[in-house]
Amino acid sequence: MTYIEFFDKVSSENISACLTYVPDRVIYIGDNSKLMKKHIANYDRVFKDRGYSIEFSCKAVSKSNLGNAVEILSELVNTYDDCVFDITGGDEILNLALGIVYAQNADKNIQIHRFNLRNNVLYDCDKDGNTVYKDAPRLTVEENVRIYGGDIVYGGVREEQTYLWELSDEFVNDVNLIWSLCRGDSRLWNTQIGVFEAAEAVGSVSEDGLTTIAEVTLLNAYLYKRKASYKLIKGIVAYLSKHGLMKAYEDRGKLVITYKNSQVKRCLTKAGQALEMKVYTIAKGLLADDGAPIYNDAMNGVVIDWDGEFHDEETERVYDTENEIDILLMHDVVPVFISCKNGAVSSDELYKVNTVAERFGGKYAKKVLFTASISFLGEAGDYLRQRAVDMNIRLIENVQDLNDSELASRIKSLWKN
């Protein structure tokens, strides 16, 4: 089977047909050969990783030359007797040219369809009752980043890169315990977690990474600049110790902290991690009425390399553009970019999530900001709300006041609005 795709800058539109039924070949028609070839390399990688070998190619057509477009489409129809035209994207002149070619070749089996990727509806544009629809088009988080030319930078639990969490029932329970403490006073929580972060900065860490020993004098000096004190953690340590998440005590002028495991440590040494994990774990468990996951893929702390090329900083003088998205969800081919701010938030956060979403999702991307503190900002909060409206970013405010059911209800519909 041969797909003829009218090339569009929105990559999900270019491969939606391939995702629902894999063809033998795909021919892209557009006005920029160089750009099409660059995109084809991205698509080819995604499908090869899925185990499919598709023959991708492209043909250039002038945007203003209807005759040229008719000529090229006619050539394709005469060369392949199994042409399926996907008109989900592309320029209007190509649709006009296709109408002419279709009328001139009424005796041929030409299929024309278009996808609505927001609700997975396939339109049978030639009205013959036949379509190539087989499976709902779906992408993983990694595939969605790759079709736009980027890649995900992975790392271990101790690294500042994308970590693949092991979501055991026990760990999800740990996340819930941590969140229950965090939501009580998010600003105090951020200060307390700052003490644990400071201990990591000035102390020594055991080989397994679970025990940190910090000189109290050094720790206080470090915290003094941040107008904090390590004594602030006494209350939080009592709670966390009670539930077996960590132990901390002072011994001979040293603060000794031991964490339950590496995942718990990551949650307790990064102030915003508690909110991120709460949203992430709820999203992972959401089911539709038919029992299928609402989000077919979800990742936390997604570090995206914009050009998909990783460089050795010690040997190559190349500077990569990288961004981190707190949570990235996929509902079929609709990506949801989520930023979580448990503390201070500025308009810069809106610009960041907007920029990354537009680059790696285009018009189908959904943008969301979960926040616990806008209500404390006064007029600045009103400005932030208006900027969010202008940038089509959904705000979920006062997240700390939402119970699990309320939070799940909001996350469940993020891909729609």
PDB file of N, CA and C in Angstrom, residues 238-289:
ATOM      1  N   ALA A 238      10.542  13.953  62.153  1.00  0.00           N
ATOM      2  CA  ALA A 238       9.724  13.102  63.022  1.00  0.00           C
ATOM      3  C   ALA A 238       8.652  12.376  62.219  1.00  0.00           C
ATOM      4  N   TYR A 239       8.010  13.091  61.324  1.00  0.00           N
ATOM      5  CA  TYR A 239       6.955  12.492  60.484  1.00  0.00           C
ATOM      6  C   TYR A 239       7.541  11.442  59.540  1.00  0.00           C
ATOM      7  N   LEU A 240       8.612  11.818  58.859  1.00  0.00           N
ATOM      8  CA  LEU A 240       9.222  10.909  57.881  1.00  0.00           C
ATOM      9  C   LEU A 240       9.824   9.678  58.560  1.00  0.00           C
ATOM     10  N   SER A 241      10.388   9.858  59.746  1.00  0.00           N
ATOM     11  CA  SER A 241      10.946   8.723  60.487  1.00  0.00           C
ATOM     12  C   SER A 241       9.835   7.771  60.928  1.00  0.00           C
ATOM     13  N   LYS A 242       8.733   8.338  61.366  1.00  0.00           N
ATOM     14  CA  LYS A 242       7.597   7.527  61.800  1.00  0.00           C
ATOM     15  C   LYS A 242       7.130   6.587  60.700  1.00  0.00           C
ATOM     16  N   HIS A 243       7.184   7.063  59.457  1.00  0.00           N
ATOM     17  CA  HIS A 243       6.719   6.265  58.328  1.00  0.00           C
ATOM     18  C   HIS A 243       7.849   5.547  57.602  1.00  0.00           C
ATOM     19  N   GLY A 244       9.032   5.548  58.194  1.00  0.00           N
ATOM     20  CA  GLY A 244      10.146   4.778  57.639  1.00  0.00           C
ATOM     21  C   GLY A 244      10.753   5.325  56.375  1.00  0.00           C
ATOM     22  N   LEU A 245      10.562   6.603  56.103  1.00  0.00           N
ATOM     23  CA  LEU A 245      11.081   7.185  54.865  1.00  0.00           C
ATOM     24  C   LEU A 245      12.511   7.707  55.011  1.00  0.00           C
ATOM     25  N   MET A 246      12.899   8.071  56.228  1.00  0.00           N
ATOM     26  CA  MET A 246      14.255   8.548  56.454  1.00  0.00           C
ATOM     27  C   MET A 246      14.546   8.584  57.953  1.00  0.00           C
ATOM     28  N   LYS A 247      15.817   8.707  58.273  1.00  0.00           N
ATOM     29  CA  LYS A 247      16.252   8.943  59.641  1.00  0.00           C
ATOM     30  C   LYS A 247      17.273  10.070  59.610  1.00  0.00           C
ATOM     31  N   ALA A 248      17.217  10.930  60.626  1.00  0.00           N
ATOM     32  CA  ALA A 248      18.184  12.015  60.706  1.00  0.00           C
ATOM     33  C   ALA A 248      18.460  12.335  62.164  1.00  0.00           C
ATOM     34  N   TYR A 249      19.735  12.531  62.490  1.00  0.00           N
ATOM     35  CA  TYR A 249      20.098  12.873  63.866  1.00  0.00           C
ATOM     36  C   TYR A 249      21.425  13.630  63.848  1.00  0.00           C
ATOM     37  N   GLU A 250      21.666  14.358  64.962  1.00  0.00           N
ATOM     38  CA  GLU A 250      22.913  15.105  65.095  1.00  0.00           C
ATOM     39  C   GLU A 250      23.858  14.318  65.988  1.00  0.00           C
ATOM     40  N   ASP A 251      25.076  14.142  65.541  1.00  0.00           N
ATOM     41  CA  ASP A 251      26.062  13.378  66.301  1.00  0.00           C
ATOM     42  C   ASP A 251      27.413  14.082  66.227  1.00  0.00           C
ATOM     43  N   ARG A 252      27.853  14.606  67.367  1.00  0.00           N
ATOM     44  CA  ARG A 252      29.174  15.240  67.463  1.00  0.00           C
ATOM     45  C   ARG A 252      29.362  16.343  66.415  1.00  0.00           C
ATOM     46  N   GLY A 253      28.346  17.186  66.333  1.00  0.00           N
ATOM     47  CA  GLY A 253      28.437  18.321  65.428  1.00  0.00           C
ATOM     48  C   GLY A 253      28.198  17.976  63.971  1.00  0.00           C
ATOM     49  N   LYS A 254      27.702  16.783  63.727  1.00  0.00           N
ATOM     50  CA  LYS A 254      27.417  16.367  62.349  1.00  0.00           C
ATOM     51  C   LYS A 254      25.952  15.954  62.231  1.00  0.00           C
ATOM     52  N   LEU A 255      25.346  16.337  61.114  1.00  0.00           N
ATOM     53  CA  LEU A 255      23.985  15.906  60.818  1.00  0.00           C
ATOM     54  C   LEU A 255      24.072  14.667  59.931  1.00  0.00           C
ATOM     55  N   VAL A 256      23.474  13.584  60.383  1.00  0.00           N
ATOM     56  CA  VAL A 256      23.503  12.319  59.650  1.00  0.00           C
ATOM     57  C   VAL A 256      22.093  12.023  59.148  1.00  0.00           C
ATOM     58  N   ILE A 257      21.946  11.882  57.833  1.00  0.00           N
ATOM     59  CA  ILE A 257      20.645  11.622  57.220  1.00  0.00           C
ATOM     60  C   ILE A 257      20.727  10.324  56.424  1.00  0.00           C
ATOM     61  N   THR A 258      19.801   9.417  56.666  1.00  0.00           N
ATOM     62  CA  THR A 258      19.728   8.170  55.905  1.00  0.00           C
ATOM     63  C   THR A 258      18.327   8.025  55.309  1.00  0.00           C
ATOM     64  N   TYR A 259      18.272   7.827  54.013  1.00  0.00           N
ATOM     65  CA  TYR A 259      17.000   7.727  53.303  1.00  0.00           C
ATOM     66  C   TYR A 259      16.609   6.266  53.091  1.00  0.00           C
ATOM     67  N   LYS A 260      15.311   6.030  52.964  1.00  0.00           N
ATOM     68  CA  LYS A 260      14.776   4.676  52.785  1.00  0.00           C
ATOM     69  C   LYS A 260      15.343   4.022  51.532  1.00  0.00           C
ATOM     70  N   ASN A 261      15.331   4.728  50.426  1.00  0.00           N
ATOM     71  CA  ASN A 261      15.884   4.229  49.158  1.00  0.00           C
ATOM     72  C   ASN A 261      16.155   5.422  48.249  1.00  0.00           C
ATOM     73  N   SER A 262      16.704   5.155  47.080  1.00  0.00           N
ATOM     74  CA  SER A 262      17.120   6.236  46.179  1.00  0.00           C
ATOM     75  C   SER A 262      15.937   7.033  45.645  1.00  0.00           C
ATOM     76  N   GLN A 263      14.817   6.373  45.395  1.00  0.00           N
ATOM     77  CA  GLN A 263      13.663   7.089  44.865  1.00  0.00           C
ATOM     78  C   GLN A 263      13.066   8.030  45.916  1.00  0.00           C
ATOM     79  N   VAL A 264      12.979   7.554  47.141  1.00  0.00           N
ATOM     80  CA  VAL A 264      12.493   8.404  48.218  1.00  0.00           C
ATOM     81  C   VAL A 264      13.443   9.586  48.419  1.00  0.00           C
ATOM     82  N   LYS A 265      14.748   9.314  48.339  1.00  0.00           N
ATOM     83  CA  LYS A 265      15.722  10.401  48.491  1.00  0.00           C
ATOM     84  C   LYS A 265      15.521  11.467  47.430  1.00  0.00           C
ATOM     85  N   ARG A 266      15.280  11.053  46.204  1.00  0.00           N
ATOM     86  CA  ARG A 266      15.064  12.035  45.136  1.00  0.00           C
ATOM     87  C   ARG A 266      13.837  12.898  45.441  1.00  0.00           C
ATOM     88  N   CYS A 267      12.814  12.297  46.024  1.00  0.00           N
ATOM     89  CA  CYS A 267      11.610  13.048  46.378  1.00  0.00           C
ATOM     90  C   CYS A 267      11.838  14.013  47.529  1.00  0.00           C
ATOM     91  N   LEU A 268      12.834  13.719  48.371  1.00  0.00           N
ATOM     92  CA  LEU A 268      13.064  14.528  49.566  1.00  0.00           C
ATOM     93  C   LEU A 268      14.245  15.488  49.444  1.00  0.00           C
ATOM     94  N   THR A 269      14.867  15.524  48.292  1.00  0.00           N
ATOM     95  CA  THR A 269      15.985  16.454  48.107  1.00  0.00           C
ATOM     96  C   THR A 269      15.742  17.408  46.934  1.00  0.00           C
ATOM     97  N   LYS A 270      14.520  17.422  46.446  1.00  0.00           N
ATOM     98  CA  LYS A 270      14.122  18.355  45.395  1.00  0.00           C
ATOM     99  C   LYS A 270      12.734  18.860  45.763  1.00  0.00           C
ATOM    100  N   ALA A 271      12.622  20.147  46.081  1.00  0.00           N
ATOM    101  CA  ALA A 271      11.402  20.692  46.673  1.00  0.00           C
ATOM    102  C   ALA A 271      10.152  20.420  45.844  1.00  0.00           C
ATOM    103  N   GLY A 272      10.259  20.535  44.527  1.00  0.00           N
ATOM    104  CA  GLY A 272       9.074  20.379  43.690  1.00  0.00           C
ATOM    105  C   GLY A 272       8.708  18.958  43.342  1.00  0.00           C
ATOM    106  N   GLN A 273       9.542  17.998  43.771  1.00  0.00           N
ATOM    107  CA  GLN A 273       9.324  16.617  43.349  1.00  0.00           C
ATOM    108  C   GLN A 273       8.044  16.020  43.933  1.00  0.00           C
ATOM    109  N   ALA A 274       7.649  16.433  45.125  1.00  0.00           N
ATOM    110  CA  ALA A 274       6.456  15.868  45.759  1.00  0.00           C
ATOM    111  C   ALA A 274       5.211  16.124  44.916  1.00  0.00           C
ATOM    112  N   LEU A 275       5.021  17.360  44.480  1.00  0.00           N
ATOM    113  CA  LEU A 275       3.866  17.693  43.645  1.00  0.00           C
ATOM    114  C   LEU A 275       3.951  16.989  42.302  1.00  0.00           C
ATOM    115  N   GLU A 276       5.127  16.993  41.700  1.00  0.00           N
ATOM    116  CA  GLU A 276       5.283  16.315  40.412  1.00  0.00           C
ATOM    117  C   GLU A 276       4.893  14.843  40.513  1.00  0.00           C
ATOM    118  N   MET A 277       5.376  14.172  41.560  1.00  0.00           N
ATOM    119  CA  MET A 277       5.111  12.746  41.700  1.00  0.00           C
ATOM    120  C   MET A 277       3.645  12.465  41.989  1.00  0.00           C
ATOM    121  N   LYS A 278       3.001  13.353  42.724  1.00  0.00           N
ATOM    122  CA  LYS A 278       1.574  13.158  43.003  1.00  0.00           C
ATOM    123  C   LYS A 278       0.771  13.233  41.711  1.00  0.00           C
ATOM    124  N   VAL A 279       1.021  14.249  40.905  1.00  0.00           N
ATOM    125  CA  VAL A 279       0.312  14.388  39.624  1.00  0.00           C
ATOM    126  C   VAL A 279       0.654  13.227  38.694  1.00  0.00           C
ATOM    127  N   TYR A 280       1.930  12.883  38.646  1.00  0.00           N
ATOM    128  CA  TYR A 280       2.407  11.814  37.757  1.00  0.00           C
ATOM    129  C   TYR A 280       1.798  10.460  38.106  1.00  0.00           C
ATOM    130  N   THR A 281       1.810  10.101  39.381  1.00  0.00           N
ATOM    131  CA  THR A 281       1.297   8.787  39.774  1.00  0.00           C
ATOM    132  C   THR A 281      -0.215   8.690  39.569  1.00  0.00           C
ATOM    133  N   ILE A 282      -0.929   9.774  39.788  1.00  0.00           N
ATOM    134  CA  ILE A 282      -2.369   9.753  39.514  1.00  0.00           C
ATOM    135  C   ILE A 282      -2.620   9.598  38.023  1.00  0.00           C
ATOM    136  N   ALA A 283      -1.889  10.347  37.203  1.00  0.00           N
ATOM    137  CA  ALA A 283      -2.062  10.259  35.747  1.00  0.00           C
ATOM    138  C   ALA A 283      -1.797   8.845  35.241  1.00  0.00           C
ATOM    139  N   LYS A 284      -0.778   8.199  35.793  1.00  0.00           N
ATOM    140  CA  LYS A 284      -0.431   6.842  35.357  1.00  0.00           C
ATOM    141  C   LYS A 284      -1.551   5.843  35.637  1.00  0.00           C
ATOM    142  N   GLY A 285      -2.356   6.100  36.655  1.00  0.00           N
ATOM    143  CA  GLY A 285      -3.370   5.134  37.046  1.00  0.00           C
ATOM    144  C   GLY A 285      -4.764   5.413  36.522  1.00  0.00           C
ATOM    145  N   LEU A 286      -4.950   6.484  35.756  1.00  0.00           N
ATOM    146  CA  LEU A 286      -6.287   6.845  35.282  1.00  0.00           C
ATOM    147  C   LEU A 286      -6.764   5.928  34.164  1.00  0.00           C
ATOM    148  N   LEU A 287      -8.004   5.459  34.266  1.00  0.00           N
ATOM    149  CA  LEU A 287      -8.584   4.550  33.285  1.00  0.00           C
ATOM    150  C   LEU A 287      -9.858   5.131  32.688  1.00  0.00           C
ATOM    151  N   ALA A 288     -10.075   4.850  31.413  1.00  0.00           N
ATOM    152  CA  ALA A 288     -11.307   5.252  30.747  1.00  0.00           C
ATOM    153  C   ALA A 288     -12.417   4.257  31.091  1.00  0.00           C
ATOM    154  N   ASP A 289     -13.616   4.520  30.597  1.00  0.00           N
ATOM    155  CA  ASP A 289     -14.757   3.651  30.894  1.00  0.00           C
ATOM    156  C   ASP A 289     -14.558   2.225  30.404  1.00  0.00           C
TER     157      ASP A 289
END
